[in-house]
mmCIF file of C-alpha atoms (C1' of nucleotides) in Angstrom:
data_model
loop_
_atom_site.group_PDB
_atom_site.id
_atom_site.type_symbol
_atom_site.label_atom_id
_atom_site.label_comp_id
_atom_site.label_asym_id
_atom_site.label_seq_id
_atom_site.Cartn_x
_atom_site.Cartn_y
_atom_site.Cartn_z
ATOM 1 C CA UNK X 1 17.049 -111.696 -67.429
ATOM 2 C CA UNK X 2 20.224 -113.543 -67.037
ATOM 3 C CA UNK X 3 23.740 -112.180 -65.090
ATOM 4 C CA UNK X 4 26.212 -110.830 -67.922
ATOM 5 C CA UNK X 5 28.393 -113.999 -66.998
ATOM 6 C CA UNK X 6 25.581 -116.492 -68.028
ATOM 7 C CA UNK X 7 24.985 -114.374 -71.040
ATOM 8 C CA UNK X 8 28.708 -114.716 -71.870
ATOM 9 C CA UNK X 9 28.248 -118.050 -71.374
ATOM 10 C CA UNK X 10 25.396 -118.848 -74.212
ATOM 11 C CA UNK X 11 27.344 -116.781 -76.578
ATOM 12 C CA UNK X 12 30.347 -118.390 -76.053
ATOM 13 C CA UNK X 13 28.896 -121.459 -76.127
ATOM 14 C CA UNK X 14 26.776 -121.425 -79.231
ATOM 15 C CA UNK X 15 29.589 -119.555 -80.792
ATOM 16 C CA UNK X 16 32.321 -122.392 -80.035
ATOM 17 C CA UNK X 17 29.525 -124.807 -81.181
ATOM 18 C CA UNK X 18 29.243 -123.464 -84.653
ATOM 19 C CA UNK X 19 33.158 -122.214 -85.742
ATOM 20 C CA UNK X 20 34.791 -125.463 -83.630
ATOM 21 C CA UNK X 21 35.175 -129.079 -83.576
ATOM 22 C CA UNK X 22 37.761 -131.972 -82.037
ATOM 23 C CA UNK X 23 40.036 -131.525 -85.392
ATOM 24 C CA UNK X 24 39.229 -127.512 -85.111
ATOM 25 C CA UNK X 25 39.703 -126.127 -81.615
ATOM 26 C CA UNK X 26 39.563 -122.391 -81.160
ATOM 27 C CA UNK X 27 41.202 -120.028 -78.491
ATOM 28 C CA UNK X 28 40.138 -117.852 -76.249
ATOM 29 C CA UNK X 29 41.259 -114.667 -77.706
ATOM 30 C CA UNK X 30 39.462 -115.319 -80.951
ATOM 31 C CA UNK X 31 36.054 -116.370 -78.773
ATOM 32 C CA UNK X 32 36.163 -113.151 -76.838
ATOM 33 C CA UNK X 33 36.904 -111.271 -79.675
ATOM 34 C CA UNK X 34 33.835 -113.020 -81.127
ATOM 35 C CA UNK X 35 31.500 -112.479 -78.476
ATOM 36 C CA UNK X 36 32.353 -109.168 -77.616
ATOM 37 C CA UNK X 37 32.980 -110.227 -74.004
ATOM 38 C CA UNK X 38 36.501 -109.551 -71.476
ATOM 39 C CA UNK X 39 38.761 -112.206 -72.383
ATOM 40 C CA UNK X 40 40.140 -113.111 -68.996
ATOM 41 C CA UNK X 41 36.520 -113.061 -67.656
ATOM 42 C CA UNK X 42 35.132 -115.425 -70.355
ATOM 43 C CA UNK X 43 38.207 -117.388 -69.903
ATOM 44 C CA UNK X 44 36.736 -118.250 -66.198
ATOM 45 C CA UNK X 45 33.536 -118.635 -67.558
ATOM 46 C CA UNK X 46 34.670 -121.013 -69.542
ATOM 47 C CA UNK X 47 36.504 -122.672 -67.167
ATOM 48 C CA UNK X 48 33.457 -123.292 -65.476
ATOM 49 C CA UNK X 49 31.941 -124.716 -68.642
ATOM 50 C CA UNK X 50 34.772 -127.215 -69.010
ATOM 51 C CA UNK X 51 35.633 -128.312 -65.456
ATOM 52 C CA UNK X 52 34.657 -131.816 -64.425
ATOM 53 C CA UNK X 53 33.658 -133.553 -67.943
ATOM 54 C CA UNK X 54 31.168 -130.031 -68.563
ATOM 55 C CA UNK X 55 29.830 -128.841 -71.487
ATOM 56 C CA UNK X 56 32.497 -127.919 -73.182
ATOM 57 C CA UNK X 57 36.362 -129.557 -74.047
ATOM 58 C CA UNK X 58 39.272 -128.209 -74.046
ATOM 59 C CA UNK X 59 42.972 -128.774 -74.545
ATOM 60 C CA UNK X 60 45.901 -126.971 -73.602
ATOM 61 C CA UNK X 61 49.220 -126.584 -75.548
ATOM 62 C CA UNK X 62 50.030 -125.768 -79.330
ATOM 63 C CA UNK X 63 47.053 -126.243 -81.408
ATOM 64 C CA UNK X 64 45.059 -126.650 -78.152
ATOM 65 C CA UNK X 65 41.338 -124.679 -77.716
ATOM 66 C CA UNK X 66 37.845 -125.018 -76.895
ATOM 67 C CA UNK X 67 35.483 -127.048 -78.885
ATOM 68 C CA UNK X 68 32.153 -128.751 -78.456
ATOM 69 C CA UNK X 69 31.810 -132.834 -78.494
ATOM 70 C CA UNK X 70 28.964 -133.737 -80.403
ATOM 71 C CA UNK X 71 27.375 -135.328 -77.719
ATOM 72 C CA UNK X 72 27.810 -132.282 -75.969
ATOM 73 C CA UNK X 73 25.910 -130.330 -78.591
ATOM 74 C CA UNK X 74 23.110 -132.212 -78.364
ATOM 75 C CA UNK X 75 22.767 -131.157 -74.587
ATOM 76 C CA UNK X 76 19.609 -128.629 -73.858
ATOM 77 C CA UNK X 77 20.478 -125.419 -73.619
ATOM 78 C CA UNK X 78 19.575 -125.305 -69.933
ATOM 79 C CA UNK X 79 22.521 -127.576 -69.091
ATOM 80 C CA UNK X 80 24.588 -124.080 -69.772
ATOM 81 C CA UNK X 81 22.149 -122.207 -66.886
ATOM 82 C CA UNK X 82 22.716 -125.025 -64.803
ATOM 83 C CA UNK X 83 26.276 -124.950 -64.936
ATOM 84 C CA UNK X 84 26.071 -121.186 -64.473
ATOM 85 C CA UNK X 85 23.423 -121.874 -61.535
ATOM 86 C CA UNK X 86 21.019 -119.654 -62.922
ATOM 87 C CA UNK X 87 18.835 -122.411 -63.689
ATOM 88 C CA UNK X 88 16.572 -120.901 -60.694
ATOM 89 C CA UNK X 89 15.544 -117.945 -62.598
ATOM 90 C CA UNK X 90 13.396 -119.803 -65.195
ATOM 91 C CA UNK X 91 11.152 -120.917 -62.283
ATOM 92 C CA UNK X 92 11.152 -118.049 -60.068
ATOM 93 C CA UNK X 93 7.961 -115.822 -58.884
ATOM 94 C CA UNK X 94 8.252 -112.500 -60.543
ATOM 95 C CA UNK X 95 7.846 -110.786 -57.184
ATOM 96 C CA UNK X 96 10.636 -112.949 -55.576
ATOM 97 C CA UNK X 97 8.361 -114.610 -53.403
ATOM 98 C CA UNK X 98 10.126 -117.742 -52.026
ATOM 99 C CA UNK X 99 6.913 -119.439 -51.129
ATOM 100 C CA UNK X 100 4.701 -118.625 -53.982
ATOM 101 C CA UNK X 101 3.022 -121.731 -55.429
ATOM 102 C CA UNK X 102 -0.756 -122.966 -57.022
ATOM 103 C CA UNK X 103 -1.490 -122.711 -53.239
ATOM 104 C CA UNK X 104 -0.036 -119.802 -51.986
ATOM 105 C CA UNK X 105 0.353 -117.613 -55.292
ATOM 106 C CA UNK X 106 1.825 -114.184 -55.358
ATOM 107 C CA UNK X 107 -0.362 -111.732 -56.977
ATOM 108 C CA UNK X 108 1.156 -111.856 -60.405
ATOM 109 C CA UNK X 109 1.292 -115.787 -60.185
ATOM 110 C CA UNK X 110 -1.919 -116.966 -62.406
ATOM 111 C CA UNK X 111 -0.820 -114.137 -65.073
ATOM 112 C CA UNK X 112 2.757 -115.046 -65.104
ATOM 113 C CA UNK X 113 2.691 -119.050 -64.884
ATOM 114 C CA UNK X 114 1.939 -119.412 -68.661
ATOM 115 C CA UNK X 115 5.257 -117.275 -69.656
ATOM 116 C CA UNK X 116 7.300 -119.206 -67.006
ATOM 117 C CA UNK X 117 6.590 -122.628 -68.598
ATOM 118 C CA UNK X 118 6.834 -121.408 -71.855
ATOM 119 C CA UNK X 119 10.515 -120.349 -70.953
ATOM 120 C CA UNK X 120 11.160 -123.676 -69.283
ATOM 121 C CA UNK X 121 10.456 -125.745 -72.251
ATOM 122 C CA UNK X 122 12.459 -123.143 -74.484
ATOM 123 C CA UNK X 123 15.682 -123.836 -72.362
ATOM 124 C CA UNK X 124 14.578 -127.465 -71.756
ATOM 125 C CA UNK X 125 13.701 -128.427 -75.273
ATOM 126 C CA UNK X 126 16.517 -126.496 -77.234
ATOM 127 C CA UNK X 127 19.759 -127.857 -77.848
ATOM 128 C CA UNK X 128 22.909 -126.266 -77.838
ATOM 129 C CA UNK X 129 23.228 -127.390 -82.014
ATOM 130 C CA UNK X 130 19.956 -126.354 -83.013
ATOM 131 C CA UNK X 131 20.838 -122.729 -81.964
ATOM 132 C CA UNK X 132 23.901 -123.125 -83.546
ATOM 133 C CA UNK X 133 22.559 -124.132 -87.175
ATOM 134 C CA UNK X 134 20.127 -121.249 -86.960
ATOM 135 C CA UNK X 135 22.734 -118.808 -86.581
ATOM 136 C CA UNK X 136 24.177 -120.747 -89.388
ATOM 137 C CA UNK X 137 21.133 -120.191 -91.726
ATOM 138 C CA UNK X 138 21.527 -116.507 -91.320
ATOM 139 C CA UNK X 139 25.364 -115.874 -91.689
ATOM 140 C CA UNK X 140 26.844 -118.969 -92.371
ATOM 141 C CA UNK X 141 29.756 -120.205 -90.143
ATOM 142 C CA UNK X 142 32.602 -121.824 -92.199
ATOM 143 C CA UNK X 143 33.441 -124.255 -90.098
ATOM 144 C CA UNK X 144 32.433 -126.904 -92.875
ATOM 145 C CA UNK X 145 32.120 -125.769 -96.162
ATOM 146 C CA UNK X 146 28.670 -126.852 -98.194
ATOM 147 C CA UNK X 147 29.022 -128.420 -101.537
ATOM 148 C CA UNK U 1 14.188 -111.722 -63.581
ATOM 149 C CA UNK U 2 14.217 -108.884 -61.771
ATOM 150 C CA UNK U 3 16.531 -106.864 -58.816
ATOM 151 C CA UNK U 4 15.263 -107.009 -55.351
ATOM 152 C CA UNK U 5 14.838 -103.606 -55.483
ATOM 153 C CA UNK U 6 12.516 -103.843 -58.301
ATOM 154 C CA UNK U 7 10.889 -106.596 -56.239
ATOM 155 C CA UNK U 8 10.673 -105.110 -53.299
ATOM 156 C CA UNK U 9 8.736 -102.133 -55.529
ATOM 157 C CA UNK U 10 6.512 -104.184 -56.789
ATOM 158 C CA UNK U 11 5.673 -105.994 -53.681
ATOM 159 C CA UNK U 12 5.231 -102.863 -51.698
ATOM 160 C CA UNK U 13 3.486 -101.033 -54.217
ATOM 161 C CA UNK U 14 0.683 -104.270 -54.530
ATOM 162 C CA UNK U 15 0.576 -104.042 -50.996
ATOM 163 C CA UNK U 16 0.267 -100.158 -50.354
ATOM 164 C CA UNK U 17 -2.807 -99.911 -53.563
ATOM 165 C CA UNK U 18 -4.234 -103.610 -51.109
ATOM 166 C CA UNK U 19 -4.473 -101.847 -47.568
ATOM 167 C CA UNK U 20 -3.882 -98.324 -48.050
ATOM 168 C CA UNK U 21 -6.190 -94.970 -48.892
ATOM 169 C CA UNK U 22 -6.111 -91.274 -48.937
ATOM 170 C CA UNK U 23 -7.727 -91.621 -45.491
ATOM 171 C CA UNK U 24 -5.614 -94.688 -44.031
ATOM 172 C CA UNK U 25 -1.933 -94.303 -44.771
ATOM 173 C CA UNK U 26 0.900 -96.874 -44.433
ATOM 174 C CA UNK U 27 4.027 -96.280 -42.461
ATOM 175 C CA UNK U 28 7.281 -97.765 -43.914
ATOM 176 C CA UNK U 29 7.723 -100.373 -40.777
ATOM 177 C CA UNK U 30 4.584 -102.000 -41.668
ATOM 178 C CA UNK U 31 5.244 -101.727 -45.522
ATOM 179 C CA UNK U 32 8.691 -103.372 -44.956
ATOM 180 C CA UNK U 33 7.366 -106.086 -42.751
ATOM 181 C CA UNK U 34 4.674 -106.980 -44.402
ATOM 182 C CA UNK U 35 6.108 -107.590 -47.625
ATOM 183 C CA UNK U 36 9.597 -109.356 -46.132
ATOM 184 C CA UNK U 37 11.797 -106.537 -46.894
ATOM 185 C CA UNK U 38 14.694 -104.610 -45.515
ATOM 186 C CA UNK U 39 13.052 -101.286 -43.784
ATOM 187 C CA UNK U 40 15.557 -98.679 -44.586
ATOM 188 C CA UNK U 41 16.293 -100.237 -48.120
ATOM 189 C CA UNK U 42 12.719 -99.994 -48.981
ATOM 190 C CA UNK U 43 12.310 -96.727 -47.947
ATOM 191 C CA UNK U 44 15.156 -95.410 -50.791
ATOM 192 C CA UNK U 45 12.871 -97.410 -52.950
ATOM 193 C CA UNK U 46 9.715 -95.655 -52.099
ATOM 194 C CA UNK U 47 11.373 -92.103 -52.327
ATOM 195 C CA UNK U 48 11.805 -93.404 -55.640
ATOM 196 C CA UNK U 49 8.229 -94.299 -56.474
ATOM 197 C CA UNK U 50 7.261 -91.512 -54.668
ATOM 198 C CA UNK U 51 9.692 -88.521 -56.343
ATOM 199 C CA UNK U 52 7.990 -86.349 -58.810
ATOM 200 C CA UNK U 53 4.288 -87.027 -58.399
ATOM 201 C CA UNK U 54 4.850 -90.513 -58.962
ATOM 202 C CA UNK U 55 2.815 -93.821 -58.599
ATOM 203 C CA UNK U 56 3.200 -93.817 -54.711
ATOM 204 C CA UNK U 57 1.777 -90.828 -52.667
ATOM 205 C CA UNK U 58 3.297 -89.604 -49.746
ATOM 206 C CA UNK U 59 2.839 -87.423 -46.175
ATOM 207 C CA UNK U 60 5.330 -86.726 -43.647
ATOM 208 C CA UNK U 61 4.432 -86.042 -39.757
ATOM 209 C CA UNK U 62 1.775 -87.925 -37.135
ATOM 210 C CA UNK U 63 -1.015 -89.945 -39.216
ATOM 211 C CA UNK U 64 1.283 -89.685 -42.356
ATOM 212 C CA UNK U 65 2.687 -92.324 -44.243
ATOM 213 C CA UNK U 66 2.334 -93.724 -47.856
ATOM 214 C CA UNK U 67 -1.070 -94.707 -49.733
ATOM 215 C CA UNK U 68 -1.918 -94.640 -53.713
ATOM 216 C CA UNK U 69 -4.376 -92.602 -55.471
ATOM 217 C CA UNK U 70 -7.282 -94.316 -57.416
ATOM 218 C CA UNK U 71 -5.604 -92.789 -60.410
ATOM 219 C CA UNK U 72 -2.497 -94.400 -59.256
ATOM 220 C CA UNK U 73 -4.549 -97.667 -58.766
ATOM 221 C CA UNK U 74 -5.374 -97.821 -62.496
ATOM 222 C CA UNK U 75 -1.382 -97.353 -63.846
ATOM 223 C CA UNK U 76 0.067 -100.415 -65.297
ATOM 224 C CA UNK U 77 2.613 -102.173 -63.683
ATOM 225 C CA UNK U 78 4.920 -101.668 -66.210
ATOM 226 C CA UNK U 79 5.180 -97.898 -64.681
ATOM 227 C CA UNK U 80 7.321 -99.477 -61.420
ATOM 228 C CA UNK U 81 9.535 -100.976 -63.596
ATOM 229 C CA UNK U 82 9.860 -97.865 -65.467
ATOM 230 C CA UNK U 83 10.665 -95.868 -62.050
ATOM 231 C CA UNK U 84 12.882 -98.579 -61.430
ATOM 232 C CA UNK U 85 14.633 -98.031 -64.601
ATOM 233 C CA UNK U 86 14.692 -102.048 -65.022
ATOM 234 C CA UNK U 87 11.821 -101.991 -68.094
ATOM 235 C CA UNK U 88 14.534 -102.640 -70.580
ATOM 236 C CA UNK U 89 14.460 -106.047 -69.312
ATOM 237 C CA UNK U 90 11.337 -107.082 -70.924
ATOM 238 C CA UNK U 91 12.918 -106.073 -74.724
ATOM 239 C CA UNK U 92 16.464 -107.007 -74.154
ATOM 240 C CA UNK U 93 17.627 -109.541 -75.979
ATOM 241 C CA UNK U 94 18.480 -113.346 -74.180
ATOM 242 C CA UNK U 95 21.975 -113.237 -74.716
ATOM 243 C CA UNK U 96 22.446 -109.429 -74.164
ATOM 244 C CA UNK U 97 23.691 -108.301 -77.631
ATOM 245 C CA UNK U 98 23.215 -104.986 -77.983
ATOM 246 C CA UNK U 99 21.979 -105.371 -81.485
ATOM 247 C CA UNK U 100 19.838 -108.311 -82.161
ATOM 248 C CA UNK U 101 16.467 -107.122 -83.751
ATOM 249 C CA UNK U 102 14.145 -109.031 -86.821
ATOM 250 C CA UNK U 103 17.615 -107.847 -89.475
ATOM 251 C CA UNK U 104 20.383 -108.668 -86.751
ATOM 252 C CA UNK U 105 18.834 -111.542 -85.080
ATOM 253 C CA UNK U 106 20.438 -113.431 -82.360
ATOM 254 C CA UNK U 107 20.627 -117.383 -82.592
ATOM 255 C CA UNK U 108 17.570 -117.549 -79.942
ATOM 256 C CA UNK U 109 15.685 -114.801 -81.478
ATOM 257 C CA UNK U 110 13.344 -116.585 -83.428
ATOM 258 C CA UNK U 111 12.487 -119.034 -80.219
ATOM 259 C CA UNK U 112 12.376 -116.106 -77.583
ATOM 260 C CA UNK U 113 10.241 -113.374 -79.931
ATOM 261 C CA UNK U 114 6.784 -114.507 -78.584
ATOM 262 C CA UNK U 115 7.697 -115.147 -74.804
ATOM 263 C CA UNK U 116 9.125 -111.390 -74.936
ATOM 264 C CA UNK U 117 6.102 -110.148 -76.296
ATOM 265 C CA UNK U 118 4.101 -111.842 -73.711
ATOM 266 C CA UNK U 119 5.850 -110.537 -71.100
ATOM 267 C CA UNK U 120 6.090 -106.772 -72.709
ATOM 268 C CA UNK U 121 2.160 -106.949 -72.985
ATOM 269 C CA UNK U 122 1.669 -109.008 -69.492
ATOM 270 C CA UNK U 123 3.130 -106.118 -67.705
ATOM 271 C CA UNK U 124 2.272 -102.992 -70.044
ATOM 272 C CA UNK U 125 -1.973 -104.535 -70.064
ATOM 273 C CA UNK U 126 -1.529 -105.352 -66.307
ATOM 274 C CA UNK U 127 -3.091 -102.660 -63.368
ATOM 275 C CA UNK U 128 -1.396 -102.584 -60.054
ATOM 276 C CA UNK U 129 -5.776 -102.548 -59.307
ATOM 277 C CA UNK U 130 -6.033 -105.835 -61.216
ATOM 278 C CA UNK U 131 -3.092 -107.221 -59.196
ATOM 279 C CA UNK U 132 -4.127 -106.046 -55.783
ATOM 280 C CA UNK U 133 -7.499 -107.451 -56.356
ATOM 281 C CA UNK U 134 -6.244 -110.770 -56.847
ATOM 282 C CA UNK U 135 -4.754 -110.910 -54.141
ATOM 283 C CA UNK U 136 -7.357 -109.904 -52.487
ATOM 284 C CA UNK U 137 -9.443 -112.573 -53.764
ATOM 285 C CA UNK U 138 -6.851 -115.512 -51.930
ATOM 286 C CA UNK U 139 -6.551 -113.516 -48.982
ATOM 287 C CA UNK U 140 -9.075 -110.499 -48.091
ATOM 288 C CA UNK U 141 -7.275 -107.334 -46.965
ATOM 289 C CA UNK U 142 -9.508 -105.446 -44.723
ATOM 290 C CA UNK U 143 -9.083 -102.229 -46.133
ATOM 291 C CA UNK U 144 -12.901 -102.140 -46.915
ATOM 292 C CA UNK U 145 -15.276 -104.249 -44.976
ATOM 293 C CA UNK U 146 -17.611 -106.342 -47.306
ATOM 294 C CA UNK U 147 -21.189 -106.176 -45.975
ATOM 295 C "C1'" DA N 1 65.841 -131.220 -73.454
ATOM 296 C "C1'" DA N 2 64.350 -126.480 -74.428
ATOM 297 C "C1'" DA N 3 61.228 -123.244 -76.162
ATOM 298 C "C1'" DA N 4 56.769 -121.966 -77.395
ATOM 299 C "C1'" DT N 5 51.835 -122.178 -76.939
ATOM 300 C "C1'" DA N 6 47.478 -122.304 -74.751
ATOM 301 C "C1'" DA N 7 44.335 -123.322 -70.951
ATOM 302 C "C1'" DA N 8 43.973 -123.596 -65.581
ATOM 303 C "C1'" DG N 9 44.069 -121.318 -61.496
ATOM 304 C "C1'" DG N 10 45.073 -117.852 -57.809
ATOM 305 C "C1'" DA N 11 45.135 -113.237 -56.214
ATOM 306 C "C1'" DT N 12 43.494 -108.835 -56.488
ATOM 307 C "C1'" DA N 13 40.956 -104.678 -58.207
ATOM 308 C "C1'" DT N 14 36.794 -102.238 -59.650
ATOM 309 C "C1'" DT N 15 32.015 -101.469 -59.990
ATOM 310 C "C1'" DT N 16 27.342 -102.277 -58.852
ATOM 311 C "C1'" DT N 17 23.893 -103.767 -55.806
ATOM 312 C "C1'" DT N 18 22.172 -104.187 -51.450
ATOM 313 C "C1'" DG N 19 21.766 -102.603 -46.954
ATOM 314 C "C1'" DT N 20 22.260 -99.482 -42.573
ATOM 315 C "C1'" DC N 21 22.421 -95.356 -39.838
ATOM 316 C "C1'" DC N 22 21.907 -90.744 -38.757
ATOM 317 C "C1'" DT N 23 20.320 -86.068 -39.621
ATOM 318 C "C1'" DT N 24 16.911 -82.955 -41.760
ATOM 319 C "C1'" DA N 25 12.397 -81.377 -43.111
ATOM 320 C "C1'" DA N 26 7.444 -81.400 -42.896
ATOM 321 C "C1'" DT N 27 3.247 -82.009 -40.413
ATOM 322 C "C1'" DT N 28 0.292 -82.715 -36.522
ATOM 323 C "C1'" DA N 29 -1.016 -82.709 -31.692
ATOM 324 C "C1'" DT N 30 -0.295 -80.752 -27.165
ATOM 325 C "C1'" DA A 1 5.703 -72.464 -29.267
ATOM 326 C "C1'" DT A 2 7.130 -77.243 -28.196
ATOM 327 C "C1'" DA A 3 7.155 -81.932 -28.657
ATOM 328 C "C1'" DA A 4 6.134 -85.924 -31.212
ATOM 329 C "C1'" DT A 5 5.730 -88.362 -35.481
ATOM 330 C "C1'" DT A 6 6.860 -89.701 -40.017
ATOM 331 C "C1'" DA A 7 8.985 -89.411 -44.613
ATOM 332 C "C1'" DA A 8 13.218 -87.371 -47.191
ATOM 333 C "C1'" DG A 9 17.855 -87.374 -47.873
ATOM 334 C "C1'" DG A 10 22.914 -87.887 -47.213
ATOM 335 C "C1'" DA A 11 26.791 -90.598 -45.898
ATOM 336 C "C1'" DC A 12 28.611 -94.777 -45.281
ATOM 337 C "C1'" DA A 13 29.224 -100.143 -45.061
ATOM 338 C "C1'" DA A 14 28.904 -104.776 -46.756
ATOM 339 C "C1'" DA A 15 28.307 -108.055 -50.212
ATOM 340 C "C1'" DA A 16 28.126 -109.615 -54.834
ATOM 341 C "C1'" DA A 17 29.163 -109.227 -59.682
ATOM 342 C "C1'" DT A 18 32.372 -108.015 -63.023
ATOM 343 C "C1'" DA A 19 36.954 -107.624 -64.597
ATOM 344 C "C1'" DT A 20 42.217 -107.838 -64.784
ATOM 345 C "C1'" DC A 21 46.798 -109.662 -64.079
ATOM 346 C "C1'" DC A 22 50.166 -112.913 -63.097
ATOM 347 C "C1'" DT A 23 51.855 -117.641 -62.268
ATOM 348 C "C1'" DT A 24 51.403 -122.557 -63.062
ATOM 349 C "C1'" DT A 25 50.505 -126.689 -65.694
ATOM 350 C "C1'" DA A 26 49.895 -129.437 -69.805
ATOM 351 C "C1'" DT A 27 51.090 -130.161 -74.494
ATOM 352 C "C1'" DT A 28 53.381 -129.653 -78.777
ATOM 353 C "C1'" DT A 29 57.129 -128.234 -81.747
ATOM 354 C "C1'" DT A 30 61.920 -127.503 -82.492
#
DNA sequence: AAAATAAAGGATATTTTTGTCCTTAATTAT
DNA sequence: ATAATTAAGGACAAAAATATCCTTTATTTT
């Protein structure tokens, strides 16, 4: 569905979400490692995420690394396509039309335009922390430790 | 969602099982045009659909060309992905681990389970028939006159 | 101030996808 | 038989996606 680099992307992302935070910043090696992605290639990626007040923060130097505001984790998921401009796919006729619409639909548009909205509220409606605390329900991160 | 040459497959296979028969066969120029495609590019993709007894029959020489067989007709659409070797799609997981399943779940496994299934059954329940009528229902091909 | 650390950024390489062109093979019509 | 037509197939080209490496910049520690 998505390019490997936005899929490298959401992994990163939700991964640097759950392990990091302002007082806990994490590198890239460890985050590739993580991910099971090519560091120098998610270190671009995440470039991308960062640059211009992004999604994601980052400081260089000693104790320097990626982490995840907590405004920023409240951001929909879809923010992270949009960065990665693969927003477009979510809305896209199946058959690559460019025109295809309620008025000129492609043959697969009536069956298809349930999924497609379905997946637009998924990315819309999900935040960046909610994916992160259900990862956490099934192996817990210890990025805070519970009482 | 998927490659152009997967949509370039499916669009020229909707349109050969719309205006073509065993009597009335399609050349590739009017394939390619017709469906907004790049001639020669298309034609590696019909080879494709066309190796093997597959969906898309073929003849060479004067008054050949391509057309598909009412047994063809009644193959889901699923099959051209298949050919196309892009069905994996529909099952892959979101963020492209390699594992993620109901015991190694992925953070948006949970959210993403039905649309997949959806999809998976959208394209495994749909004809190319079904599709090709549809369209013909917007806008009539004249491969059969209606009295 | 110097050294060490870690991200930012530029240049380049590799692989995959997309696309074109030309020759060959099969079939039909003359 | 020969010529004409049309798909099949091979070789090659261009563009895009993926990936690596090296240098620079910012920050902290010594």
């Amino acid at each position: 569905m998505f390019s490997k680099a936005t899929e490298y992307a959401l992994r990163a992302t939700i991964y640097i979400a759950r392990k990091s935070s302002e007082e806990n910043k994490l590198g890239i090696e460890e985050i590739a490692k993580a991910i099971n992605s090519p560091k120098s290639f998610t270190a671009k990626i995440l470039q991308k995420l960062t640059a211009n007040n992004g999604i994601i923060s980052s400081v260089r130097g000693p104790g320097g690394g990626f982490y995840l505001s907590s405004k920023a984790q409240k951001r929909p998921v879809r923010d992270i396509l949009h960065v990665m401009e693969e927003d477009g796919v979510l809305g896209k006729c199946v058959l690559g039309l460019k025109k295809c619409s309620e008025a000129m639909p492609c043959p697969m548009h009536a069956e298809y335009k349930g999924i497609k909205q379905q997946l637009i509220q998924l990315f819309e409606h999900t935040t960046i922390q909610q994916l992160a605390r259900d990862a956490d329900k099934i192996i817990p991160s210890n990025k805070q430790g519970r009482h």
